[in-house]
PDB file of C-alpha atoms in Angstrom:
ATOM      1  CA  MET A 967     120.485 104.072  99.810  1.00 83.00           C
ATOM      2  CA  ARG A 968     123.311 105.028 102.490  1.00 86.00           C
ATOM      3  CA  GLU A 969     124.034 101.632 103.801  1.00 94.00           C
ATOM      4  CA  LEU A 970     125.779  98.562 102.366  1.00 96.00           C
ATOM      5  CA  ALA A 971     123.290  96.534 103.839  1.00 97.00           C
ATOM      6  CA  LEU A 972     120.369  97.884 102.429  1.00 96.00           C
ATOM      7  CA  HIS A 973     122.268  97.411  98.887  1.00 95.00           C
ATOM      8  CA  LEU A 974     122.570  93.825 100.012  1.00 96.00           C
ATOM      9  CA  LEU A 975     119.194  93.621 100.723  1.00 96.00           C
ATOM     10  CA  ASP A 976     118.301  95.053  97.493  1.00 94.00           C
ATOM     11  CA  ILE A 977     120.474  92.445  95.529  1.00 94.00           C
ATOM     12  CA  ALA A 978     118.989  89.606  97.570  1.00 95.00           C
ATOM     13  CA  GLU A 979     115.474  90.543  96.858  1.00 93.00           C
ATOM     14  CA  ASN A 980     116.655  90.210  93.197  1.00 91.00           C
ATOM     15  CA  SER A 981     117.484  86.468  93.800  1.00 94.00           C
ATOM     16  CA  VAL A 982     114.146  85.901  95.586  1.00 94.00           C
ATOM     17  CA  SER A 983     112.248  87.669  92.804  1.00 91.00           C
ATOM     18  CA  ALA A 984     114.217  85.022  90.259  1.00 92.00           C
ATOM     19  CA  ARG A 985     112.931  82.507  92.182  1.00 94.00           C
ATOM     20  CA  ALA A 986     115.969  81.075  93.850  1.00 96.00           C
ATOM     21  CA  LYS A 987     115.746  78.328  96.375  1.00 97.00           C
ATOM     22  CA  ASN A 988     119.061  78.732  98.182  1.00 98.00           C
ATOM     23  CA  ILE A 989     120.601  82.107  98.375  1.00 98.00           C
ATOM     24  CA  THR A 990     124.200  82.454 100.252  1.00 98.00           C
ATOM     25  CA  ILE A 991     125.241  86.039 101.015  1.00 98.00           C
ATOM     26  CA  GLU A 992     128.719  86.919 102.283  1.00 98.00           C
ATOM     27  CA  VAL A 993     130.481  90.008 103.537  1.00 98.00           C
ATOM     28  CA  ILE A 994     133.939  89.796 104.015  1.00 98.00           C
ATOM     29  CA  GLU A 995     135.828  92.308 105.139  1.00 97.00           C
ATOM     30  CA  ASP A 996     140.013  91.873 105.252  1.00 97.00           C
ATOM     31  CA  THR A 997     141.704  94.771 107.354  1.00 95.00           C
ATOM     32  CA  ARG A 998     145.254  93.559 105.703  1.00 95.00           C
ATOM     33  CA  THR A 999     144.200  93.944 102.036  1.00 97.00           C
ATOM     34  CA  ASP A1000     142.277  96.784 102.829  1.00 97.00           C
ATOM     35  CA  ARG A1001     139.323  95.238 100.539  1.00 98.00           C
ATOM     36  CA  LEU A1002     135.519  94.815 101.762  1.00 98.00           C
ATOM     37  CA  ARG A1003     133.675  92.212  99.679  1.00 98.00           C
ATOM     38  CA  MET A1004     130.088  91.023  99.515  1.00 98.00           C
ATOM     39  CA  SER A1005     128.328  88.818  97.410  1.00 98.00           C
ATOM     40  CA  VAL A1006     125.176  87.083  96.885  1.00 97.00           C
ATOM     41  CA  ILE A1007     124.903  83.558  95.175  1.00 98.00           C
ATOM     42  CA  ASP A1008     121.894  82.333  93.905  1.00 97.00           C
ATOM     43  CA  ASP A1009     120.269  79.158  92.024  1.00 97.00           C
ATOM     44  CA  GLY A1010     117.863  81.235  90.489  1.00 95.00           C
ATOM     45  CA  CYS A1011     116.368  81.488  86.777  1.00 93.00           C
ATOM     46  CA  GLY A1012     119.414  83.328  86.116  1.00 93.00           C
ATOM     47  CA  MET A1013     120.109  85.959  82.883  1.00 90.00           C
ATOM     48  CA  ASP A1014     121.930  85.600  79.397  1.00 89.00           C
ATOM     49  CA  ALA A1015     124.876  86.852  78.583  1.00 87.00           C
ATOM     50  CA  ASP A1016     122.998  89.896  76.846  1.00 83.00           C
ATOM     51  CA  THR A1017     121.325  90.841  79.732  1.00 83.00           C
ATOM     52  CA  VAL A1018     124.428  90.530  82.328  1.00 84.00           C
ATOM     53  CA  ALA A1019     126.145  92.726  79.843  1.00 80.00           C
ATOM     54  CA  LYS A1020     123.763  95.608  79.815  1.00 77.00           C
ATOM     55  CA  ILE A1021     122.882  95.164  83.477  1.00 77.00           C
ATOM     56  CA  ALA A1022     124.579  98.290  84.738  1.00 70.00           C
ATOM     57  CA  ASP A1023     122.871 100.367  82.386  1.00 70.00           C
ATOM     58  CA  PRO A1024     120.577 102.043  84.183  1.00 64.00           C
ATOM     59  CA  PHE A1025     117.658 101.914  81.336  1.00 64.00           C
ATOM     60  CA  VAL A1026     117.710  97.880  81.454  1.00 59.00           C
ATOM     61  CA  THR A1027     115.573  96.130  84.004  1.00 59.00           C
ATOM     62  CA  SER A1028     113.240  92.944  83.864  1.00 62.00           C
ATOM     63  CA  ARG A1029     110.457  94.812  85.684  1.00 58.00           C
ATOM     64  CA  THR A1030     107.217  95.666  83.457  1.00 55.00           C
ATOM     65  CA  THR A1031     105.921  98.249  86.124  1.00 51.00           C
ATOM     66  CA  ARG A1032     108.402 100.787  85.605  1.00 49.00           C
ATOM     67  CA  LYS A1033     111.196 100.973  82.878  1.00 44.00           C
ATOM     68  CA  VAL A1034     114.222 102.248  84.572  1.00 48.00           C
ATOM     69  CA  GLY A1035     116.133  99.753  87.239  1.00 59.00           C
ATOM     70  CA  LEU A1036     118.814 101.668  89.330  1.00 71.00           C
ATOM     71  CA  GLY A1037     119.478  99.062  92.094  1.00 82.00           C
ATOM     72  CA  ILE A1038     122.797  97.536  90.397  1.00 88.00           C
ATOM     73  CA  PRO A1039     124.206 100.561  88.652  1.00 88.00           C
ATOM     74  CA  LEU A1040     124.214 102.713  91.608  1.00 88.00           C
ATOM     75  CA  LEU A1041     125.735 100.252  93.354  1.00 92.00           C
ATOM     76  CA  LYS A1042     128.097  99.785  91.032  1.00 92.00           C
ATOM     77  CA  ALA A1043     129.084 103.456  90.615  1.00 91.00           C
ATOM     78  CA  ALA A1044     129.505 103.679  94.490  1.00 94.00           C
ATOM     79  CA  ALA A1045     132.120 100.406  94.533  1.00 96.00           C
ATOM     80  CA  GLU A1046     133.860 101.799  91.442  1.00 95.00           C
ATOM     81  CA  ALA A1047     134.212 105.385  93.131  1.00 95.00           C
ATOM     82  CA  CYS A1048     136.033 103.484  96.421  1.00 97.00           C
ATOM     83  CA  ASN A1049     138.739 101.473  93.981  1.00 97.00           C
ATOM     84  CA  GLY A1050     136.373  98.525  93.815  1.00 97.00           C
ATOM     85  CA  PHE A1051     134.204  96.452  90.917  1.00 96.00           C
ATOM     86  CA  LEU A1052     130.785  95.039  90.508  1.00 95.00           C
ATOM     87  CA  HIS A1053     130.853  92.121  88.860  1.00 94.00           C
ATOM     88  CA  ILE A1054     127.871  89.734  88.017  1.00 94.00           C
ATOM     89  CA  GLN A1055     128.459  85.935  86.949  1.00 94.00           C
ATOM     90  CA  SER A1056     124.999  84.359  85.737  1.00 93.00           C
ATOM     91  CA  ALA A1057     123.561  81.406  83.654  1.00 94.00           C
ATOM     92  CA  PRO A1058     120.248  80.782  82.343  1.00 94.00           C
ATOM     93  CA  ASN A1059     118.646  78.231  85.039  1.00 93.00           C
ATOM     94  CA  LEU A1060     121.738  78.111  86.744  1.00 95.00           C
ATOM     95  CA  GLY A1061     121.833  80.991  88.992  1.00 96.00           C
ATOM     96  CA  THR A1062     123.536  84.382  89.513  1.00 95.00           C
ATOM     97  CA  ARG A1063     126.532  85.433  91.454  1.00 96.00           C
ATOM     98  CA  VAL A1064     127.058  89.081  92.466  1.00 96.00           C
ATOM     99  CA  ASP A1065     130.339  90.033  93.971  1.00 97.00           C
ATOM    100  CA  VAL A1066     130.727  93.824  94.869  1.00 97.00           C
ATOM    101  CA  GLU A1067     133.941  94.913  96.283  1.00 98.00           C
ATOM    102  CA  PHE A1068     135.511  98.090  97.551  1.00 98.00           C
ATOM    103  CA  GLN A1069     138.751  99.890  99.309  1.00 98.00           C
ATOM    104  CA  ARG A1070     137.553  98.779 102.982  1.00 97.00           C
ATOM    105  CA  SER A1071     139.296 102.256 104.084  1.00 96.00           C
ATOM    106  CA  HIS A1072     138.131 104.625 101.299  1.00 96.00           C
ATOM    107  CA  ILE A1073     136.806 107.922 102.682  1.00 96.00           C
ATOM    108  CA  ASP A1074     133.814 107.469 100.203  1.00 95.00           C
ATOM    109  CA  ARG A1075     132.529 103.802 101.371  1.00 96.00           C
ATOM    110  CA  MET A1076     129.465 103.655 102.460  1.00 95.00           C
ATOM    111  CA  PRO A1077     129.120 102.155 106.316  1.00 96.00           C
ATOM    112  CA  LEU A1078     127.927  98.381 106.389  1.00 96.00           C
ATOM    113  CA  GLY A1079     125.074  99.352 108.180  1.00 97.00           C
ATOM    114  CA  ASP A1080     122.020  97.435 109.781  1.00 97.00           C
ATOM    115  CA  LEU A1081     123.633  94.129 108.595  1.00 97.00           C
ATOM    116  CA  ALA A1082     121.439  92.222 111.178  1.00 97.00           C
ATOM    117  CA  GLY A1083     118.099  93.998 110.386  1.00 97.00           C
ATOM    118  CA  THR A1084     118.786  93.228 106.483  1.00 97.00           C
ATOM    119  CA  PHE A1085     119.328  89.142 107.130  1.00 97.00           C
ATOM    120  CA  LEU A1086     116.312  89.364 109.541  1.00 97.00           C
ATOM    121  CA  GLY A1087     114.294  91.079 106.973  1.00 97.00           C
ATOM    122  CA  LEU A1088     115.103  88.548 104.144  1.00 97.00           C
ATOM    123  CA  LEU A1089     114.815  85.354 106.770  1.00 96.00           C
ATOM    124  CA  ILE A1090     111.330  86.038 107.884  1.00 96.00           C
ATOM    125  CA  GLY A1091     110.237  88.067 104.470  1.00 95.00           C
ATOM    126  CA  SER A1092     110.916  84.888 102.418  1.00 96.00           C
ATOM    127  CA  PRO A1093     110.799  81.586 104.379  1.00 94.00           C
ATOM    128  CA  GLU A1094     110.918  79.330 101.718  1.00 95.00           C
ATOM    129  CA  VAL A1095     114.440  80.221 100.376  1.00 97.00           C
ATOM    130  CA  HIS A1096     117.028  78.432 102.396  1.00 98.00           C
ATOM    131  CA  TRP A1097     119.689  81.280 103.399  1.00 98.00           C
ATOM    132  CA  ILE A1098     123.047  81.173 104.435  1.00 98.00           C
ATOM    133  CA  PHE A1099     124.545  84.124 105.863  1.00 98.00           C
ATOM    134  CA  ARG A1100     128.433  84.298 106.309  1.00 98.00           C
ATOM    135  CA  TYR A1101     130.074  87.730 107.779  1.00 98.00           C
ATOM    136  CA  ARG A1102     134.059  87.410 108.441  1.00 97.00           C
ATOM    137  CA  ILE A1103     136.456  90.251 109.552  1.00 97.00           C
ATOM    138  CA  ASP A1104     139.686  88.574 108.941  1.00 95.00           C
ATOM    139  CA  ASP A1105     139.978  85.285 110.605  1.00 93.00           C
ATOM    140  CA  ARG A1106     137.064  85.974 112.941  1.00 95.00           C
ATOM    141  CA  GLN A1107     133.640  84.358 110.982  1.00 96.00           C
ATOM    142  CA  PHE A1108     129.655  84.312 112.169  1.00 97.00           C
ATOM    143  CA  GLU A1109     127.848  81.678 109.802  1.00 97.00           C
ATOM    144  CA  PHE A1110     123.875  81.789 109.955  1.00 97.00           C
ATOM    145  CA  ASP A1111     122.429  78.320 108.158  1.00 96.00           C
ATOM    146  CA  ASP A1112     118.435  78.472 108.752  1.00 95.00           C
ATOM    147  CA  ALA A1113     117.988  74.821 107.836  1.00 94.00           C
ATOM    148  CA  PRO A1114     118.595  73.372 110.975  1.00 93.00           C
ATOM    149  CA  ILE A1115     116.701  75.981 112.665  1.00 92.00           C
ATOM    150  CA  LYS A1116     113.457  75.194 110.364  1.00 92.00           C
ATOM    151  CA  GLN A1117     113.494  71.505 110.766  1.00 91.00           C
ATOM    152  CA  GLU A1118     113.915  71.996 114.670  1.00 89.00           C
ATOM    153  CA  LEU A1119     110.510  74.214 114.361  1.00 89.00           C
ATOM    154  CA  GLU A1120     108.886  72.019 112.271  1.00 83.00           C
ATOM    155  CA  GLY A1121     106.234  74.567 110.605  1.00 77.00           C
ATOM    156  CA  ILE A1122     106.099  77.095 113.062  1.00 88.00           C
ATOM    157  CA  LEU A1123     106.093  80.542 111.991  1.00 90.00           C
ATOM    158  CA  LEU A1124     109.586  82.595 111.809  1.00 93.00           C
ATOM    159  CA  SER A1125     107.263  85.556 113.129  1.00 93.00           C
ATOM    160  CA  GLU A1126     106.169  83.911 116.403  1.00 92.00           C
ATOM    161  CA  PRO A1127     107.490  86.151 118.874  1.00 92.00           C
ATOM    162  CA  GLU A1128     109.622  83.788 120.665  1.00 91.00           C
ATOM    163  CA  VAL A1129     111.628  82.799 117.191  1.00 93.00           C
ATOM    164  CA  LEU A1130     111.650  86.402 116.507  1.00 94.00           C
ATOM    165  CA  LYS A1131     113.338  86.880 119.284  1.00 94.00           C
ATOM    166  CA  PHE A1132     115.737  84.066 119.153  1.00 94.00           C
ATOM    167  CA  LEU A1133     116.775  84.905 115.601  1.00 95.00           C
ATOM    168  CA  ARG A1134     117.141  88.636 116.340  1.00 95.00           C
ATOM    169  CA  ASN A1135     119.626  87.691 119.181  1.00 95.00           C
ATOM    170  CA  THR A1136     121.350  85.430 117.068  1.00 95.00           C
ATOM    171  CA  LEU A1137     122.220  87.595 114.295  1.00 97.00           C
ATOM    172  CA  GLU A1138     122.791  90.355 116.373  1.00 97.00           C
ATOM    173  CA  SER A1139     125.257  89.021 118.852  1.00 96.00           C
ATOM    174  CA  GLY A1140     126.973  86.976 116.161  1.00 96.00           C
ATOM    175  CA  ILE A1141     127.643  90.348 114.040  1.00 97.00           C
ATOM    176  CA  GLN A1142     129.016  92.158 117.257  1.00 96.00           C
ATOM    177  CA  GLU A1143     131.412  89.338 118.161  1.00 95.00           C
ATOM    178  CA  VAL A1144     133.117  89.781 114.862  1.00 96.00           C
ATOM    179  CA  GLN A1145     133.150  93.412 115.124  1.00 94.00           C
ATOM    180  CA  SER A1146     134.025  93.573 118.688  1.00 92.00           C
ATOM    181  CA  ALA A1147     136.743  91.154 118.280  1.00 86.00           C
ATOM    182  CA  SER A1148     138.294  92.897 115.254  1.00 83.00           C
ATOM    183  CA  ARG A1149     138.278  95.979 117.004  1.00 78.00           C
ATOM    184  CA  ARG A1150     140.141  94.409 119.947  1.00 71.00           C
ATOM    185  CA  LEU A1151     143.237  93.782 117.649  1.00 61.00           C
TER     186      LEU A1151
ATOM    187  CA  MET B 570     127.765  80.590 116.814  1.00 50.00           C
ATOM    188  CA  ASP B 571     127.572  77.622 119.428  1.00 53.00           C
ATOM    189  CA  LYS B 572     125.048  75.429 117.124  1.00 56.00           C
ATOM    190  CA  ILE B 573     124.319  72.886 119.945  1.00 57.00           C
ATOM    191  CA  LYS B 574     123.635  75.279 122.679  1.00 66.00           C
ATOM    192  CA  SER B 575     121.562  77.301 120.294  1.00 76.00           C
ATOM    193  CA  LEU B 576     119.063  74.408 118.853  1.00 77.00           C
ATOM    194  CA  GLU B 577     118.784  73.038 122.533  1.00 80.00           C
ATOM    195  CA  ASP B 578     117.168  77.000 122.899  1.00 81.00           C
ATOM    196  CA  LEU B 579     115.300  76.342 119.553  1.00 83.00           C
ATOM    197  CA  LYS B 580     113.813  73.185 121.233  1.00 84.00           C
ATOM    198  CA  ARG B 581     112.493  75.440 124.309  1.00 83.00           C
ATOM    199  CA  VAL B 582     111.386  78.221 121.896  1.00 82.00           C
ATOM    200  CA  ARG B 583     109.021  75.929 119.802  1.00 83.00           C
ATOM    201  CA  GLU B 584     107.473  74.496 122.967  1.00 82.00           C
ATOM    202  CA  GLU B 585     106.496  77.676 124.175  1.00 78.00           C
ATOM    203  CA  ALA B 586     105.206  78.866 120.630  1.00 77.00           C
ATOM    204  CA  LEU B 587     103.233  75.225 120.561  1.00 77.00           C
ATOM    205  CA  LYS B 588     101.651  75.663 124.091  1.00 73.00           C
ATOM    206  CA  LYS B 589     100.506  79.269 123.251  1.00 68.00           C
ATOM    207  CA  ARG B 590      98.935  78.208 120.086  1.00 66.00           C
ATOM    208  CA  GLU B 591      97.165  75.500 121.726  1.00 60.00           C
ATOM    209  CA  ALA B 592      95.890  78.365 124.310  1.00 53.00           C
ATOM    210  CA  LYS B 593      94.722  80.359 121.716  1.00 53.00           C
ATOM    211  CA  ILE B 594      91.510  80.308 120.177  1.00 47.00           C
ATOM    212  CA  VAL B 595      91.741  80.061 116.531  1.00 52.00           C
ATOM    213  CA  THR B 596      90.796  83.480 114.647  1.00 55.00           C
ATOM    214  CA  GLY B 597      91.276  84.272 110.856  1.00 64.00           C
ATOM    215  CA  GLN B 598      94.656  83.876 109.339  1.00 84.00           C
ATOM    216  CA  LYS B 599      96.596  87.624 109.503  1.00 93.00           C
ATOM    217  CA  GLN B 600      98.912  88.433 106.621  1.00 94.00           C
ATOM    218  CA  ILE B 601     101.267  91.578 106.588  1.00 97.00           C
ATOM    219  CA  ILE B 602     103.188  92.182 103.376  1.00 96.00           C
ATOM    220  CA  VAL B 603     105.821  94.897 102.893  1.00 97.00           C
ATOM    221  CA  GLY B 604     106.726  95.934  99.478  1.00 95.00           C
ATOM    222  CA  MET B 605     110.627  95.205  99.482  1.00 93.00           C
ATOM    223  CA  GLY B 606     111.525  96.021  95.896  1.00 90.00           C
ATOM    224  CA  THR B 607     114.478  98.643  95.337  1.00 89.00           C
ATOM    225  CA  VAL B 608     112.187 101.917  95.641  1.00 90.00           C
ATOM    226  CA  GLY B 609     110.647 100.492  98.603  1.00 93.00           C
ATOM    227  CA  ILE B 610     113.996  99.847 100.440  1.00 94.00           C
ATOM    228  CA  ALA B 611     115.144 103.122  99.247  1.00 93.00           C
ATOM    229  CA  ALA B 612     112.132 104.908 100.981  1.00 94.00           C
ATOM    230  CA  GLY B 613     113.063 102.797 104.423  1.00 96.00           C
ATOM    231  CA  ALA B 614     110.759  99.548 103.834  1.00 96.00           C
ATOM    232  CA  ARG B 615     113.508  97.807 106.015  1.00 97.00           C
ATOM    233  CA  GLU B 616     112.745  99.854 108.988  1.00 97.00           C
ATOM    234  CA  THR B 617     109.096  99.305 108.450  1.00 98.00           C
ATOM    235  CA  LEU B 618     109.545  95.877 108.373  1.00 97.00           C
ATOM    236  CA  LYS B 619     111.774  96.122 111.381  1.00 97.00           C
ATOM    237  CA  ALA B 620     109.140  97.917 113.469  1.00 97.00           C
ATOM    238  CA  ILE B 621     106.335  95.463 112.373  1.00 98.00           C
ATOM    239  CA  LEU B 622     108.494  92.595 113.675  1.00 97.00           C
ATOM    240  CA  ASP B 623     109.690  94.584 116.746  1.00 97.00           C
ATOM    241  CA  PHE B 624     106.197  95.414 117.666  1.00 97.00           C
ATOM    242  CA  ILE B 625     105.019  91.578 117.327  1.00 96.00           C
ATOM    243  CA  GLU B 626     107.794  90.703 119.378  1.00 95.00           C
ATOM    244  CA  LYS B 627     107.115  93.453 122.193  1.00 95.00           C
ATOM    245  CA  GLU B 628     102.829  92.566 122.346  1.00 95.00           C
ATOM    246  CA  ASN B 629     103.716  89.063 121.918  1.00 93.00           C
ATOM    247  CA  LEU B 630     101.385  88.529 119.362  1.00 93.00           C
ATOM    248  CA  SER B 631     101.116  84.810 117.798  1.00 89.00           C
ATOM    249  CA  ASP B 632     100.129  83.649 114.130  1.00 89.00           C
ATOM    250  CA  ILE B 633     100.861  86.493 112.126  1.00 94.00           C
ATOM    251  CA  VAL B 634     102.532  85.989 109.008  1.00 94.00           C
ATOM    252  CA  VAL B 635     105.038  88.457 107.888  1.00 96.00           C
ATOM    253  CA  ARG B 636     106.262  88.191 104.362  1.00 94.00           C
ATOM    254  CA  GLN B 637     107.994  90.805 101.593  1.00 95.00           C
ATOM    255  CA  THR B 638     106.995  91.358  98.084  1.00 92.00           C
ATOM    256  CA  GLY B 639     108.879  93.082  95.039  1.00 84.00           C
ATOM    257  CA  ASN B 640     108.005  96.223  93.587  1.00 74.00           C
ATOM    258  CA  ILE B 641     104.253  96.456  93.001  1.00 74.00           C
ATOM    259  CA  GLY B 642     103.981  99.539  90.787  1.00 72.00           C
ATOM    260  CA  LEU B 643     102.871 102.407  93.673  1.00 80.00           C
ATOM    261  CA  ASP B 644     106.518 103.817  93.774  1.00 79.00           C
ATOM    262  CA  SER B 645     105.267 107.422  95.092  1.00 86.00           C
ATOM    263  CA  TRP B 646     103.434 105.596  97.997  1.00 90.00           C
ATOM    264  CA  GLU B 647     106.901 103.633  99.278  1.00 91.00           C
ATOM    265  CA  PRO B 648     107.022 101.817 101.608  1.00 95.00           C
ATOM    266  CA  ILE B 649     104.239  99.958 100.991  1.00 96.00           C
ATOM    267  CA  VAL B 650     102.356  97.136 103.387  1.00 97.00           C
ATOM    268  CA  GLN B 651      99.190  95.036 103.100  1.00 96.00           C
ATOM    269  CA  VAL B 652      97.312  94.086 105.530  1.00 96.00           C
ATOM    270  CA  ILE B 653      95.031  90.689 105.245  1.00 95.00           C
ATOM    271  CA  ILE B 654      93.022  89.543 107.927  1.00 93.00           C
ATOM    272  CA  GLY B 655      91.267  86.068 107.175  1.00 88.00           C
ATOM    273  CA  ASP B 656      88.812  86.229 104.213  1.00 86.00           C
ATOM    274  CA  GLU B 657      88.341  90.097 104.526  1.00 89.00           C
ATOM    275  CA  PRO B 658      89.688  91.933 101.216  1.00 92.00           C
ATOM    276  CA  PRO B 659      93.288  92.963 101.505  1.00 93.00           C
ATOM    277  CA  VAL B 660      94.178  96.565 102.947  1.00 96.00           C
ATOM    278  CA  THR B 661      97.213  98.354 101.211  1.00 96.00           C
ATOM    279  CA  TYR B 662      98.680 101.390 102.892  1.00 97.00           C
ATOM    280  CA  GLY B 663     101.183 103.805 101.659  1.00 96.00           C
ATOM    281  CA  LYS B 664     104.144 105.935 102.918  1.00 96.00           C
ATOM    282  CA  VAL B 665     104.121 103.451 106.081  1.00 97.00           C
ATOM    283  CA  THR B 666     107.033 105.017 108.077  1.00 97.00           C
ATOM    284  CA  PRO B 667     107.863 102.633 111.303  1.00 97.00           C
ATOM    285  CA  ASP B 668     105.445 104.827 113.529  1.00 97.00           C
ATOM    286  CA  VAL B 669     102.653 104.372 111.073  1.00 97.00           C
ATOM    287  CA  ALA B 670     103.270 100.465 110.791  1.00 97.00           C
ATOM    288  CA  CYS B 671     102.923 100.362 114.272  1.00 97.00           C
ATOM    289  CA  ARG B 672      99.726 102.342 114.378  1.00 97.00           C
ATOM    290  CA  ILE B 673      98.384 100.043 111.450  1.00 97.00           C
ATOM    291  CA  MET B 674      99.432  97.171 114.005  1.00 97.00           C
ATOM    292  CA  LYS B 675      97.888  98.364 116.837  1.00 96.00           C
ATOM    293  CA  GLU B 676      94.658  99.546 115.317  1.00 96.00           C
ATOM    294  CA  HIS B 677      93.918  97.061 112.084  1.00 96.00           C
ATOM    295  CA  VAL B 678      95.662  94.032 113.231  1.00 95.00           C
ATOM    296  CA  MET B 679      94.782  93.952 116.650  1.00 94.00           C
ATOM    297  CA  ASN B 680      91.855  95.782 116.884  1.00 93.00           C
ATOM    298  CA  HIS B 681      90.229  95.571 113.379  1.00 91.00           C
ATOM    299  CA  THR B 682      90.172  99.284 112.723  1.00 94.00           C
ATOM    300  CA  VAL B 683      91.539 100.599 109.183  1.00 95.00           C
ATOM    301  CA  VAL B 684      93.721 103.678 109.391  1.00 96.00           C
ATOM    302  CA  LYS B 685      92.044 105.242 107.111  1.00 95.00           C
ATOM    303  CA  GLU B 686      94.579 108.128 106.642  1.00 95.00           C
ATOM    304  CA  TYR B 687      97.197 105.886 104.976  1.00 96.00           C
ATOM    305  CA  LYS B 688      95.036 103.891 102.989  1.00 96.00           C
ATOM    306  CA  ILE B 689      95.580 103.553  99.241  1.00 93.00           C
ATOM    307  CA  GLU B 690      92.141 103.047  97.109  1.00 84.00           C
ATOM    308  CA  THR B 691      93.279 100.646  94.207  1.00 69.00           C
TER     309      THR B 691
END
């Protein structure tokens, strides 16, 4: 995977598989400290300490269809190659928090990629989850909480064409605003 | 995001969706499921899903449920898309690039013709 947004999609899919009801995704870029941090915070089924300790090992996975899980180990290696880290905090029945951080300007740091596409895919693909997306560069922040939208729609599918257009525009323009505001500085 | 303005937009969006639903004769429900496990994502499942959503938006198709699912154990066939129309048995497609996804939408979802070249026998 050559985009941070794709890795984010992969981690968030783990949260969905862990039957989380609420998932928050944060991407925070700080140009002053030169860091880029991504966090996925869920209230899913969580993992015990043993599993967390082994999770960066590619030969550990909870899947039963195949014995090797590579999502987290690859992202951890990518972060560590960019003066960063990947941390997992988790507790059974409480949830999981994954934080991954990079040196923002590091030459090997993957581009952020299509963040709006990742958010839209999660929102539409797992409508039973309450999603909160936050994207910040320095002091400029975009926050998207799907709860008021779902309430307003009262059961209308998120994949209705008018709704899709609205969601896509909201996500794309929100992310673009944050990025163009930071470029002006 | 300007919360109040966008919620007003949403009211309008909802009314339009409701109007269309009333005008439409209800046919069997259409479901499209995209495999979004690690392997699926690495093989391009997000772009496949995006092509499906763009198609729905462009062709103004109503009442289609689009969902994701985790790994389904057919790694070498990723990205995988499953189409379920009404009570018909599910059809599973493999190696679904965005172009193939558009063909499936046009031929299978809109015109009820299975795209045989990409169908996986399971």
